[in-house]
mmCIF file of C-alpha atoms in Angstrom:
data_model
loop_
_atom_site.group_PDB
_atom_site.id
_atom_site.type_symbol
_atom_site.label_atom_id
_atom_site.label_comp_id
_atom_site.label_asym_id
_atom_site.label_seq_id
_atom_site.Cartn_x
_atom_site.Cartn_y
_atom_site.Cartn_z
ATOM 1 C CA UNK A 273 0.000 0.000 0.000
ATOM 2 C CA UNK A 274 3.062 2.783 0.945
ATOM 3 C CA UNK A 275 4.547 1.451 -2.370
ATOM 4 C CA UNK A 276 1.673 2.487 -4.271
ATOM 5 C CA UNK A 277 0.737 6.057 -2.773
ATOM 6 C CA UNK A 278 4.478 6.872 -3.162
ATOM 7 C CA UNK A 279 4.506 6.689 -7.041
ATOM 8 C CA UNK A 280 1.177 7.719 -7.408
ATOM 9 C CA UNK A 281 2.333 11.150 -5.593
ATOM 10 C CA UNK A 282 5.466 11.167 -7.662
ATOM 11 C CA UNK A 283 3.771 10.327 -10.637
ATOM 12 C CA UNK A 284 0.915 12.836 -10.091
ATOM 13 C CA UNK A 285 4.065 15.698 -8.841
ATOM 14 C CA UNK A 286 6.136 15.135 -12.086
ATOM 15 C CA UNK A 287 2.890 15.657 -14.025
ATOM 16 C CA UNK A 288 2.136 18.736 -12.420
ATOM 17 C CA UNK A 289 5.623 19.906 -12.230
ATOM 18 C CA UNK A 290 5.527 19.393 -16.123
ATOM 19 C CA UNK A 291 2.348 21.491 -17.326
ATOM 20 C CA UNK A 292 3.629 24.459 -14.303
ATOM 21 C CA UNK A 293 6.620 24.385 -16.560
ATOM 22 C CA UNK A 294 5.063 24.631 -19.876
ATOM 23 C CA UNK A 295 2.528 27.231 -18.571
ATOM 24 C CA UNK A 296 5.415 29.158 -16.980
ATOM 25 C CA UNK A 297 7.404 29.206 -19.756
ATOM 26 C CA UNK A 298 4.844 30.125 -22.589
ATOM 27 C CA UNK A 299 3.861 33.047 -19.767
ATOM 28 C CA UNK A 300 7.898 34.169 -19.898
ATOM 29 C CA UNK A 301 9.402 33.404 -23.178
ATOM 30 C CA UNK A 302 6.388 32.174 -26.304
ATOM 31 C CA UNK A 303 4.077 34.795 -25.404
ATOM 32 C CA UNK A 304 6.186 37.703 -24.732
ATOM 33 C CA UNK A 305 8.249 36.720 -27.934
ATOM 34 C CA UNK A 306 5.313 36.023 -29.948
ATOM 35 C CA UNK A 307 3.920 39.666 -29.168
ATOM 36 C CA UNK A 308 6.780 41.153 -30.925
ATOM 37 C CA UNK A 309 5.669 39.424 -34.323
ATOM 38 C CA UNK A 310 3.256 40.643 -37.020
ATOM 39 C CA UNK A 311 -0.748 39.841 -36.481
ATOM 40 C CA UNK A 312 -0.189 37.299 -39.643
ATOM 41 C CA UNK A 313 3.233 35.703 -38.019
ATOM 42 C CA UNK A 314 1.173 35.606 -34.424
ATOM 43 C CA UNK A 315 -1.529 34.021 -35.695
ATOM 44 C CA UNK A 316 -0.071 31.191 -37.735
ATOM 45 C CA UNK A 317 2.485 30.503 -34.596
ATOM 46 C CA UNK A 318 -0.599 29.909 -32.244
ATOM 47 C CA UNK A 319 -2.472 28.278 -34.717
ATOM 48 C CA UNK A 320 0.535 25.605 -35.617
ATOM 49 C CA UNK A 321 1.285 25.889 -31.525
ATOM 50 C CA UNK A 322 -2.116 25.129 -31.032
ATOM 51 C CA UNK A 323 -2.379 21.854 -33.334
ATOM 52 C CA UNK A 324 0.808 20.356 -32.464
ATOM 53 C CA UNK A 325 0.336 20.269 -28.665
ATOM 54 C CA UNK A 326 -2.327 17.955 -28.916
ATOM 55 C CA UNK A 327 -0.279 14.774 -28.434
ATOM 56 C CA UNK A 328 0.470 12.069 -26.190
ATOM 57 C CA UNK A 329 4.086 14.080 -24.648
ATOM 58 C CA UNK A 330 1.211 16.822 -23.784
ATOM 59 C CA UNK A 331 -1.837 14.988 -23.026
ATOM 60 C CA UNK A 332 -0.326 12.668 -20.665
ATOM 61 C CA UNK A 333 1.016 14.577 -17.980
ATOM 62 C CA UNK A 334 -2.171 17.080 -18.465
ATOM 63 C CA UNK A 335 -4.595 14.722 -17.646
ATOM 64 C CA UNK A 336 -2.928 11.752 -16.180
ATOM 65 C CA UNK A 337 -2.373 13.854 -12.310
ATOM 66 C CA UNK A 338 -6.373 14.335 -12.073
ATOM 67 C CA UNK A 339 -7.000 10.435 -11.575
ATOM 68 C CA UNK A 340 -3.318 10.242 -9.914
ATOM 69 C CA UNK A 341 -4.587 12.824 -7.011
ATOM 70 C CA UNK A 342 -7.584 11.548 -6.812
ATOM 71 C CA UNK A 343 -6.421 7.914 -5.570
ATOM 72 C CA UNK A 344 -3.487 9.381 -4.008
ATOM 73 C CA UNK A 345 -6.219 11.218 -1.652
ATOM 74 C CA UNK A 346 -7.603 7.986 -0.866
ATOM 75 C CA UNK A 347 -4.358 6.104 -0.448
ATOM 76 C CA UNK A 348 -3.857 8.379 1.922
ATOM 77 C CA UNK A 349 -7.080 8.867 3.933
ATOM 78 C CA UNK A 350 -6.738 5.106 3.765
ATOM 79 C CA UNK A 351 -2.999 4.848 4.734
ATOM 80 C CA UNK A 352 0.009 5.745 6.331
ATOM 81 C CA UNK A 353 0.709 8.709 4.244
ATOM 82 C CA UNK A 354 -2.459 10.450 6.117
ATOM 83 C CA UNK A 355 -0.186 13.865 6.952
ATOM 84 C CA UNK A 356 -0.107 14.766 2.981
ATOM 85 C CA UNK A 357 -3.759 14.278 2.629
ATOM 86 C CA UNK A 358 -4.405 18.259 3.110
ATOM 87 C CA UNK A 359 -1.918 19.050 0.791
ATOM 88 C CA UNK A 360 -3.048 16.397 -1.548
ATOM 89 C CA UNK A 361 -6.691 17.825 -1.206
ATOM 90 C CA UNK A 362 -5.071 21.467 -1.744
ATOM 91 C CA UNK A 363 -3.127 20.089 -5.141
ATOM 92 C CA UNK A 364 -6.179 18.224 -6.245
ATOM 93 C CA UNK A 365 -7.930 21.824 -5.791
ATOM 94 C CA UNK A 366 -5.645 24.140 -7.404
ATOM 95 C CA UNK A 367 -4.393 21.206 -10.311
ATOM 96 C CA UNK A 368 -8.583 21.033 -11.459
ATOM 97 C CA UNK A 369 -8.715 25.034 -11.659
ATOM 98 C CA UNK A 370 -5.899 24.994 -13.603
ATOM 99 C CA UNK A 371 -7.059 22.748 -15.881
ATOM 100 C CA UNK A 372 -10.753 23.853 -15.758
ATOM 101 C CA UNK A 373 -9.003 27.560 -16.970
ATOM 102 C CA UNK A 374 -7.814 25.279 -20.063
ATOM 103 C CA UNK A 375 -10.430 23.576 -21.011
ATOM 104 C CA UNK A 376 -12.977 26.209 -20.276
ATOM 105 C CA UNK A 377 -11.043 29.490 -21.102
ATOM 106 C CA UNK A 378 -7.708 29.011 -23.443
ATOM 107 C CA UNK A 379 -8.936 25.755 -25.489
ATOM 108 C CA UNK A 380 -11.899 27.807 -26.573
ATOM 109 C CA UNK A 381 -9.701 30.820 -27.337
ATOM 110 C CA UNK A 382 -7.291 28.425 -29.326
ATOM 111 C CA UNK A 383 -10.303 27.289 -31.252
ATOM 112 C CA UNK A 384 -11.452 30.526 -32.357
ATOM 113 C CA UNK A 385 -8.493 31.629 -33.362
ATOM 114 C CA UNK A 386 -7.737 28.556 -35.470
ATOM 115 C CA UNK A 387 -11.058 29.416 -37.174
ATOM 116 C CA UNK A 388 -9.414 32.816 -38.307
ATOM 117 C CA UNK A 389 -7.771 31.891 -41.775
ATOM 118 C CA UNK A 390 -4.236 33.721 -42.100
ATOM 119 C CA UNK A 391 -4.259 34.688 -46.003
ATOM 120 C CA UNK A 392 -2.623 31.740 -47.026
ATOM 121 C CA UNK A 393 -5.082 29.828 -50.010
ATOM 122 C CA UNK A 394 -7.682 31.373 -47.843
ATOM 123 C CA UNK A 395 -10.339 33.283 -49.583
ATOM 124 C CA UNK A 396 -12.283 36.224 -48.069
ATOM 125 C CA UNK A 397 -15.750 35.826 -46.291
ATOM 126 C CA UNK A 398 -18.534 36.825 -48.801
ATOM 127 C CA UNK A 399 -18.988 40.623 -49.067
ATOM 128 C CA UNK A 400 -15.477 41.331 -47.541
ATOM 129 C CA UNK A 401 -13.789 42.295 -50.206
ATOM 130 C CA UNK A 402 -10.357 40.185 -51.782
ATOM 131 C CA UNK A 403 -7.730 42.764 -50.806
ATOM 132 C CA UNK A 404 -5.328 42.589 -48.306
ATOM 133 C CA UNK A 405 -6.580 45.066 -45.930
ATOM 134 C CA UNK A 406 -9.424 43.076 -45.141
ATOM 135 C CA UNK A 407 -7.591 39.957 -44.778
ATOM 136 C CA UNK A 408 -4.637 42.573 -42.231
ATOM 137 C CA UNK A 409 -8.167 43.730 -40.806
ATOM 138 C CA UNK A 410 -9.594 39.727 -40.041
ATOM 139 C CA UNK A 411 -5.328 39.097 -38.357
ATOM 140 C CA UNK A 412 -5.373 41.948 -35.919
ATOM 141 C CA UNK A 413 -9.407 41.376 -35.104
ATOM 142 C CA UNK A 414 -8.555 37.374 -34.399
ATOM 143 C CA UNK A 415 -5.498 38.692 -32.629
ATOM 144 C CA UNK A 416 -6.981 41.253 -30.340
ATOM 145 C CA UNK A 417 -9.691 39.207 -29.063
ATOM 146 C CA UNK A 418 -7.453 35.960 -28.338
ATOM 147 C CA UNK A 419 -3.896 37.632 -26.862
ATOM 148 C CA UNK A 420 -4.690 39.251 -24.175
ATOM 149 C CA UNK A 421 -7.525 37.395 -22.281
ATOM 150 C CA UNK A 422 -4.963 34.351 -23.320
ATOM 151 C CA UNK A 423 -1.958 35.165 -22.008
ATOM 152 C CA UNK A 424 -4.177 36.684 -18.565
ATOM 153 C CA UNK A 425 -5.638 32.940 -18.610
ATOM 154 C CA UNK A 426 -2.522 31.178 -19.111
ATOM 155 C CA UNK A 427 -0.545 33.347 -16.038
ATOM 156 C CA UNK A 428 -3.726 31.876 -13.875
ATOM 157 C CA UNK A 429 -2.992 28.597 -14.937
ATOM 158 C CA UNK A 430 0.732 28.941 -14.646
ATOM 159 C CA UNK A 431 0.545 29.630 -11.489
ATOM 160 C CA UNK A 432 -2.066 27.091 -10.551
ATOM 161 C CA UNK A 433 -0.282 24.821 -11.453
ATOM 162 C CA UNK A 434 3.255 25.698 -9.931
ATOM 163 C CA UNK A 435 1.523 26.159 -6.573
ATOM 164 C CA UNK A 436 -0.369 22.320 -6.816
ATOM 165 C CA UNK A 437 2.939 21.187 -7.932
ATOM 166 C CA UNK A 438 5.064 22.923 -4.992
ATOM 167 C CA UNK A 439 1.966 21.230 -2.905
ATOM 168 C CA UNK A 440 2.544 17.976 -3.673
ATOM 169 C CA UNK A 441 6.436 17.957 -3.426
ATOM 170 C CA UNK A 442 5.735 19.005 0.337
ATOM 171 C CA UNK A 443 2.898 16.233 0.048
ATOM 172 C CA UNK A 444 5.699 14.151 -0.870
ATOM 173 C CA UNK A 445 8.244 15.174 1.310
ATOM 174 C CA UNK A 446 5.665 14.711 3.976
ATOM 175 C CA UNK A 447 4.860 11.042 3.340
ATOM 176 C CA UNK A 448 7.896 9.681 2.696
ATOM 177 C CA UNK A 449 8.395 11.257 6.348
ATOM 178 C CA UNK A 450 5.675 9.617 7.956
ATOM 179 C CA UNK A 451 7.129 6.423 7.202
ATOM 180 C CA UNK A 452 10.245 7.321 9.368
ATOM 181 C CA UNK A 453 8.973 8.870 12.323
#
């Protein structure tokens, strides 16, 4: 039974430690370098970003720590391990807003703006004219709705994230204490 709630609270910290980092860093480095690019360039990098994150290296340690913390909380209401279980239940807490803010907030975002077309063997809506100021007018219009309330979103989430996964290496730290004492 210890063997078992110790890797399912490393398992479930590694996976949290993983999306903290890949929030984090598109909060410090994609996003910040991304704003420095052409509506066009912005929107194509999101839209590629967007597509190629949906994949087994991302989807795994996304949704793989919601079942992990869930048994780990009864591992350890059932077990030894019983000092974690409030940060466990704190983890559990702040690892489902983050990924409530991703499912509900920046995977809609993402989907909209994969909707907007980027010029390329894309023709204009009906009654919008062929030229390129409409289609510069349709990049910064997709733009401006999506960056902002996106990058806002993905800070939240970020930090969400880091905290649940700063939870559960105390959780950690905790149990494998227990054990000792």
């Amino acid at each position: 039974m210890r063997a078992l709630q110790t890797v399912t609270l490393l398992l479930a910290t590694l996976g949290a430690g993983l999306m903290a980092g890949l929030f984090a860093a598109f909060a410090y480095a994609v996003m910040p370098g991304l704003g420095r690019s052409g509506d066009r360039t912005f929107v194509q990098a999101m839209q590629n970003i967007n597509r190629a994150i949906i994949n087994g290296w991302f989807l795994l340690p996304f949704l793989l720590p919601m079942p992990l913390l869930i048994l780990a909380t009864v591992l350890a209401w059932n077990g030894p391990g019983r000092v974690a279980l409030p940060w466990i239940l704190a983890a559990l807490v702040l690892y489902m807003a983050g990924f409530f803010v991703t499912s509900g907030v920046n995977v809609p975002l993402n989907n909209a703006l994969d909707k907007a077309g980027t010029g390329e063997g894309a023709t204009d809506a009906p009654g919008g004219g062929s030229g390129d100021g409409s289609r510069r007018d349709r990049l910064k219009a997709a733009r401006g709705g999506f960056e902002r309330r996106w990058v806002t979103w993905n800070i939240v989430r970020a930090l969400a994230h880091t905290a649940a996964f700063g939870l559960l290496a105390w959780a950690l730290f905790l149990h494998g204490t227990a054990g000792t004492a």
